[in-house]
Amino acid sequence: AQSVTQPDIHITVSEGASLELRCNYSYGATPYLFWYVQSPGQGLQLLLKYFSGDTLVQGIKGFEAEFKRSQSSFNLRKPSVHWSDAAEYFCAVGADTDKLIFGTGTRLQVFP
Amino acid sequence: DAGITQSPRHKVTETGTPVTLRCHQTENHRYMYWYRQDPGHGLRLIHYSYGVKDTDKGEVSDGYSVSRSKTEDFLLTLESATSSQTSVYFCAISDEDGNIQYFGAGTRLSVL
């Protein structure tokens, strides 16, 4: 069965530090992979997506993610975190072309 | 929120009462989805729709029904609300390819 694991429930970083959020998936074929961000009281906003091609994908707000097939991973990175990046981040895998399976989320806290 | 309106945004109801949540889109997208979000579970798919009068069950469909009589509206009904259905409900839409989902702002439902 398809699944997504985000092993870190909560991460705290200092403003200006680098960030990496982990995502591992289980899927039988080449997956569609997504990262979404949710600010408190808001809906989910798409940060970036991977469908095929270059395994390093760029997204909005300075985020990037790298697809590593050998590790079944799609980790999200940002070189320098801003206080406004504090939010909850969800990794998702496209089970079919029309359904998504979400991880349980990683809450990011940013200290000044 | 990509032309998606969820109503109501907040609702408090009593156990055993029927509840209907509405999702309205202005994008003319084919696919529509209902998710619930609970701490420690991420987002879980309740029901989805491929088009008018064409719906299917998701991962957590028990106790929920849906209807889609028009392209722009997707209704989620709790026939007899239970406390376990206290959650935040999100509607999402995606285009003809069904690859990228866009989310509404959510409805916070409390069943007392």
mmCIF file of C-alpha atoms in Angstrom:
data_model
loop_
_atom_site.group_PDB
_atom_site.id
_atom_site.type_symbol
_atom_site.label_atom_id
_atom_site.label_comp_id
_atom_site.label_asym_id
_atom_site.label_seq_id
_atom_site.Cartn_x
_atom_site.Cartn_y
_atom_site.Cartn_z
ATOM 1 C CA ALA A 1 0.000 0.000 0.000
ATOM 2 C CA GLN A 2 1.106 3.525 -0.689
ATOM 3 C CA SER A 3 2.267 5.537 2.306
ATOM 4 C CA VAL A 4 4.153 8.664 3.258
ATOM 5 C CA THR A 5 6.305 9.068 6.361
ATOM 6 C CA GLN A 6 7.443 12.328 7.834
ATOM 7 C CA PRO A 7 9.617 11.194 10.733
ATOM 8 C CA ASP A 8 9.955 14.596 12.396
ATOM 9 C CA ILE A 9 6.788 15.781 14.117
ATOM 10 C CA HIS A 10 8.301 19.059 15.287
ATOM 11 C CA ILE A 11 11.483 20.900 14.270
ATOM 12 C CA THR A 12 12.891 24.062 15.768
ATOM 13 C CA VAL A 13 15.497 26.177 13.995
ATOM 14 C CA SER A 14 16.972 29.620 14.426
ATOM 15 C CA GLU A 15 16.217 32.294 11.887
ATOM 16 C CA GLY A 16 18.895 32.256 9.190
ATOM 17 C CA ALA A 17 19.773 28.612 9.717
ATOM 18 C CA SER A 18 19.379 25.997 7.040
ATOM 19 C CA LEU A 19 16.451 23.607 7.040
ATOM 20 C CA GLU A 20 15.795 20.091 5.852
ATOM 21 C CA LEU A 21 12.457 18.353 6.334
ATOM 22 C CA ARG A 22 12.399 14.646 5.662
ATOM 23 C CA CYS A 23 9.869 12.700 3.646
ATOM 24 C CA ASN A 24 9.938 9.025 2.747
ATOM 25 C CA TYR A 25 7.345 7.300 0.632
ATOM 26 C CA SER A 26 6.262 3.851 -0.340
ATOM 27 C CA TYR A 27 4.861 3.518 -3.821
ATOM 28 C CA GLY A 28 5.095 0.849 -6.483
ATOM 29 C CA ALA A 29 5.616 3.051 -9.496
ATOM 30 C CA THR A 30 7.168 6.424 -10.230
ATOM 31 C CA PRO A 31 5.320 8.735 -7.900
ATOM 32 C CA TYR A 32 4.074 12.232 -8.174
ATOM 33 C CA LEU A 33 5.472 14.023 -5.116
ATOM 34 C CA PHE A 34 4.384 17.238 -3.478
ATOM 35 C CA TRP A 35 5.182 19.513 -0.571
ATOM 36 C CA TYR A 36 2.452 21.705 0.870
ATOM 37 C CA VAL A 37 2.653 24.334 3.598
ATOM 38 C CA GLN A 38 -0.114 25.261 6.022
ATOM 39 C CA SER A 39 -0.036 28.412 8.120
ATOM 40 C CA PRO A 40 -2.164 28.469 11.267
ATOM 41 C CA GLY A 41 -5.876 28.630 10.473
ATOM 42 C CA GLN A 42 -5.251 28.443 6.748
ATOM 43 C CA GLY A 43 -5.619 25.946 3.970
ATOM 44 C CA LEU A 44 -2.747 24.155 2.292
ATOM 45 C CA GLN A 45 -0.576 25.932 -0.238
ATOM 46 C CA LEU A 46 1.495 24.066 -2.803
ATOM 47 C CA LEU A 47 5.232 24.702 -2.375
ATOM 48 C CA LEU A 48 6.575 22.473 -5.118
ATOM 49 C CA LYS A 49 5.990 19.288 -7.033
ATOM 50 C CA TYR A 50 7.910 16.534 -8.777
ATOM 51 C CA PHE A 51 6.449 14.638 -11.693
ATOM 52 C CA SER A 52 9.488 13.608 -13.738
ATOM 53 C CA GLY A 53 12.793 14.883 -15.087
ATOM 54 C CA ASP A 54 15.282 16.850 -13.020
ATOM 55 C CA THR A 55 15.313 15.381 -9.540
ATOM 56 C CA LEU A 56 16.030 18.736 -7.905
ATOM 57 C CA VAL A 57 12.927 20.894 -8.047
ATOM 58 C CA GLN A 58 12.544 24.519 -7.106
ATOM 59 C CA GLY A 59 9.466 25.888 -5.445
ATOM 60 C CA ILE A 60 8.069 29.079 -4.078
ATOM 61 C CA LYS A 61 9.435 31.001 -1.105
ATOM 62 C CA GLY A 62 12.995 29.788 -1.748
ATOM 63 C CA PHE A 63 12.291 26.114 -1.070
ATOM 64 C CA GLU A 64 13.686 23.204 -3.032
ATOM 65 C CA ALA A 65 13.337 19.440 -2.818
ATOM 66 C CA GLU A 66 15.312 16.530 -4.157
ATOM 67 C CA PHE A 67 13.832 13.259 -5.339
ATOM 68 C CA LYS A 68 16.063 10.286 -4.535
ATOM 69 C CA ARG A 69 14.597 7.118 -5.959
ATOM 70 C CA SER A 70 17.181 4.859 -4.306
ATOM 71 C CA GLN A 71 16.194 6.189 -0.883
ATOM 72 C CA SER A 72 12.468 6.653 -1.616
ATOM 73 C CA SER A 73 12.857 10.160 -0.307
ATOM 74 C CA PHE A 74 11.745 13.646 -1.237
ATOM 75 C CA ASN A 75 13.304 15.963 1.337
ATOM 76 C CA LEU A 76 12.493 19.652 1.476
ATOM 77 C CA ARG A 77 15.297 22.162 1.977
ATOM 78 C CA LYS A 78 15.838 25.856 2.430
ATOM 79 C CA PRO A 79 19.269 27.441 2.867
ATOM 80 C CA SER A 80 18.186 30.236 5.211
ATOM 81 C CA VAL A 81 14.939 30.140 7.163
ATOM 82 C CA HIS A 82 12.860 33.245 7.815
ATOM 83 C CA TRP A 83 10.514 33.730 10.778
ATOM 84 C CA SER A 84 7.600 33.728 8.332
ATOM 85 C CA ASP A 85 8.415 30.118 7.393
ATOM 86 C CA ALA A 86 7.012 28.914 10.713
ATOM 87 C CA ALA A 87 4.129 26.645 9.692
ATOM 88 C CA GLU A 88 3.230 23.020 9.218
ATOM 89 C CA TYR A 89 4.633 21.202 6.213
ATOM 90 C CA PHE A 90 3.052 18.217 4.518
ATOM 91 C CA CYS A 91 4.596 15.825 2.053
ATOM 92 C CA ALA A 92 2.203 13.994 -0.268
ATOM 93 C CA VAL A 93 2.443 11.285 -2.902
ATOM 94 C CA GLY A 94 0.110 10.901 -5.846
ATOM 95 C CA ALA A 95 -1.344 7.420 -5.596
ATOM 96 C CA ASP A 96 -3.092 7.785 -8.911
ATOM 97 C CA THR A 97 -3.360 10.780 -11.117
ATOM 98 C CA ASP A 98 -6.254 12.008 -9.040
ATOM 99 C CA LYS A 99 -5.661 11.037 -5.399
ATOM 100 C CA LEU A 100 -3.077 12.083 -2.855
ATOM 101 C CA ILE A 101 -1.775 10.425 0.274
ATOM 102 C CA PHE A 102 -0.440 12.821 2.871
ATOM 103 C CA GLY A 103 2.142 12.439 5.575
ATOM 104 C CA THR A 104 1.272 13.428 9.115
ATOM 105 C CA GLY A 105 3.099 16.728 8.845
ATOM 106 C CA THR A 106 6.112 18.462 10.392
ATOM 107 C CA ARG A 107 5.587 21.563 12.455
ATOM 108 C CA LEU A 108 8.377 24.104 12.010
ATOM 109 C CA GLN A 109 9.132 26.601 14.714
ATOM 110 C CA VAL A 110 11.567 29.443 14.041
ATOM 111 C CA PHE A 111 13.374 31.280 16.798
ATOM 112 C CA PRO A 112 14.712 34.805 16.243
ATOM 113 C CA ASP B 1 -7.394 29.901 -2.335
ATOM 114 C CA ALA B 2 -7.687 29.221 -6.081
ATOM 115 C CA GLY B 3 -11.360 30.199 -6.338
ATOM 116 C CA ILE B 4 -12.578 27.798 -3.663
ATOM 117 C CA THR B 5 -15.100 28.805 -1.029
ATOM 118 C CA GLN B 6 -16.008 26.593 1.887
ATOM 119 C CA SER B 7 -19.066 27.279 3.994
ATOM 120 C CA PRO B 8 -19.578 27.548 6.819
ATOM 121 C CA ARG B 9 -16.075 28.293 8.101
ATOM 122 C CA HIS B 10 -16.994 27.300 11.626
ATOM 123 C CA LYS B 11 -19.819 25.210 12.979
ATOM 124 C CA VAL B 12 -20.785 23.812 16.352
ATOM 125 C CA THR B 13 -23.450 21.162 16.427
ATOM 126 C CA GLU B 14 -24.829 18.466 18.669
ATOM 127 C CA THR B 15 -24.405 14.728 18.423
ATOM 128 C CA GLY B 16 -27.050 13.124 16.250
ATOM 129 C CA THR B 17 -27.857 16.166 14.137
ATOM 130 C CA PRO B 18 -27.320 16.277 10.361
ATOM 131 C CA VAL B 19 -24.661 18.617 9.034
ATOM 132 C CA THR B 20 -23.890 19.693 5.487
ATOM 133 C CA LEU B 21 -20.684 21.404 4.441
ATOM 134 C CA ARG B 22 -20.444 23.122 1.097
ATOM 135 C CA CYS B 23 -17.535 23.570 -1.261
ATOM 136 C CA HIS B 24 -17.962 25.975 -4.158
ATOM 137 C CA GLN B 25 -15.405 26.508 -6.921
ATOM 138 C CA THR B 26 -15.185 29.064 -9.695
ATOM 139 C CA GLU B 27 -12.414 27.300 -11.647
ATOM 140 C CA ASN B 28 -14.618 24.815 -13.530
ATOM 141 C CA HIS B 29 -12.279 22.023 -12.442
ATOM 142 C CA ARG B 30 -13.379 18.465 -12.916
ATOM 143 C CA TYR B 31 -12.092 16.871 -9.727
ATOM 144 C CA MET B 32 -13.192 17.778 -6.216
ATOM 145 C CA TYR B 33 -12.214 16.240 -2.886
ATOM 146 C CA TRP B 34 -13.144 16.304 0.764
ATOM 147 C CA TYR B 35 -10.484 15.696 3.419
ATOM 148 C CA ARG B 36 -10.460 15.792 7.165
ATOM 149 C CA GLN B 37 -7.453 16.935 9.149
ATOM 150 C CA ASP B 38 -6.746 15.630 12.624
ATOM 151 C CA PRO B 39 -3.643 15.930 14.811
ATOM 152 C CA GLY B 40 -1.246 13.075 14.182
ATOM 153 C CA HIS B 41 -3.085 11.945 11.056
ATOM 154 C CA GLY B 42 -2.387 14.625 8.501
ATOM 155 C CA LEU B 43 -5.080 14.861 5.855
ATOM 156 C CA ARG B 44 -7.235 11.861 5.059
ATOM 157 C CA LEU B 45 -9.475 11.580 2.032
ATOM 158 C CA ILE B 46 -13.195 11.194 2.775
ATOM 159 C CA HIS B 47 -14.807 11.263 -0.662
ATOM 160 C CA TYR B 48 -13.958 12.597 -4.067
ATOM 161 C CA SER B 49 -15.689 13.371 -7.333
ATOM 162 C CA TYR B 50 -14.667 12.938 -10.944
ATOM 163 C CA GLY B 51 -17.533 15.029 -12.242
ATOM 164 C CA VAL B 52 -21.215 15.732 -11.876
ATOM 165 C CA LYS B 53 -22.967 12.832 -10.155
ATOM 166 C CA ASP B 54 -19.738 10.847 -10.231
ATOM 167 C CA THR B 55 -18.317 10.260 -6.755
ATOM 168 C CA ASP B 56 -16.298 7.643 -4.938
ATOM 169 C CA LYS B 57 -15.197 6.771 -1.427
ATOM 170 C CA GLY B 58 -11.889 7.649 0.101
ATOM 171 C CA GLU B 59 -9.981 6.279 3.050
ATOM 172 C CA VAL B 60 -12.367 7.434 5.815
ATOM 173 C CA SER B 61 -15.820 7.547 4.225
ATOM 174 C CA ASP B 62 -17.900 5.867 6.967
ATOM 175 C CA GLY B 63 -20.527 8.253 8.332
ATOM 176 C CA TYR B 64 -20.208 10.657 5.408
ATOM 177 C CA SER B 65 -22.029 11.090 2.124
ATOM 178 C CA VAL B 66 -21.467 13.501 -0.744
ATOM 179 C CA SER B 67 -23.323 14.930 -3.670
ATOM 180 C CA ARG B 68 -22.302 16.807 -6.759
ATOM 181 C CA SER B 69 -25.230 18.029 -8.853
ATOM 182 C CA LYS B 70 -23.282 20.866 -10.459
ATOM 183 C CA THR B 71 -19.641 21.180 -11.504
ATOM 184 C CA GLU B 72 -19.054 24.019 -9.078
ATOM 185 C CA ASP B 73 -20.549 22.536 -5.909
ATOM 186 C CA PHE B 74 -19.518 19.535 -3.835
ATOM 187 C CA LEU B 75 -21.487 18.891 -0.651
ATOM 188 C CA LEU B 76 -20.365 16.797 2.294
ATOM 189 C CA THR B 77 -23.100 15.520 4.616
ATOM 190 C CA LEU B 78 -22.817 14.001 8.035
ATOM 191 C CA GLU B 79 -26.159 12.228 8.369
ATOM 192 C CA SER B 80 -25.932 11.959 12.155
ATOM 193 C CA ALA B 81 -22.924 13.751 13.551
ATOM 194 C CA THR B 82 -20.766 12.071 16.189
ATOM 195 C CA SER B 83 -18.053 13.486 18.417
ATOM 196 C CA SER B 84 -15.445 11.545 16.421
ATOM 197 C CA GLN B 85 -16.313 13.733 13.446
ATOM 198 C CA THR B 86 -15.051 16.831 15.212
ATOM 199 C CA SER B 87 -12.318 17.929 12.839
ATOM 200 C CA VAL B 88 -11.202 20.467 10.293
ATOM 201 C CA TYR B 89 -12.587 19.698 6.848
ATOM 202 C CA PHE B 90 -10.851 20.772 3.672
ATOM 203 C CA CYS B 91 -12.139 20.846 0.157
ATOM 204 C CA ALA B 92 -9.719 20.583 -2.757
ATOM 205 C CA ILE B 93 -10.016 20.811 -6.510
ATOM 206 C CA SER B 94 -7.821 19.748 -9.380
ATOM 207 C CA ASP B 95 -7.888 20.239 -13.109
ATOM 208 C CA GLU B 96 -8.413 17.811 -15.966
ATOM 209 C CA ASP B 97 -5.042 16.161 -15.386
ATOM 210 C CA GLY B 98 -5.846 15.682 -11.716
ATOM 211 C CA ASN B 99 -2.223 16.103 -10.773
ATOM 212 C CA ILE B 100 -2.194 19.222 -8.617
ATOM 213 C CA GLN B 101 -4.722 19.860 -5.896
ATOM 214 C CA TYR B 102 -5.659 23.297 -4.604
ATOM 215 C CA PHE B 103 -7.226 23.677 -1.206
ATOM 216 C CA GLY B 104 -9.911 25.793 0.354
ATOM 217 C CA ALA B 105 -9.510 27.540 3.699
ATOM 218 C CA GLY B 106 -11.245 24.806 5.675
ATOM 219 C CA THR B 107 -14.297 24.354 7.893
ATOM 220 C CA ARG B 108 -13.805 23.781 11.599
ATOM 221 C CA LEU B 109 -16.576 21.498 12.879
ATOM 222 C CA SER B 110 -17.188 20.758 16.541
ATOM 223 C CA VAL B 111 -19.677 18.053 17.493
ATOM 224 C CA LEU B 112 -20.681 18.277 21.148
#
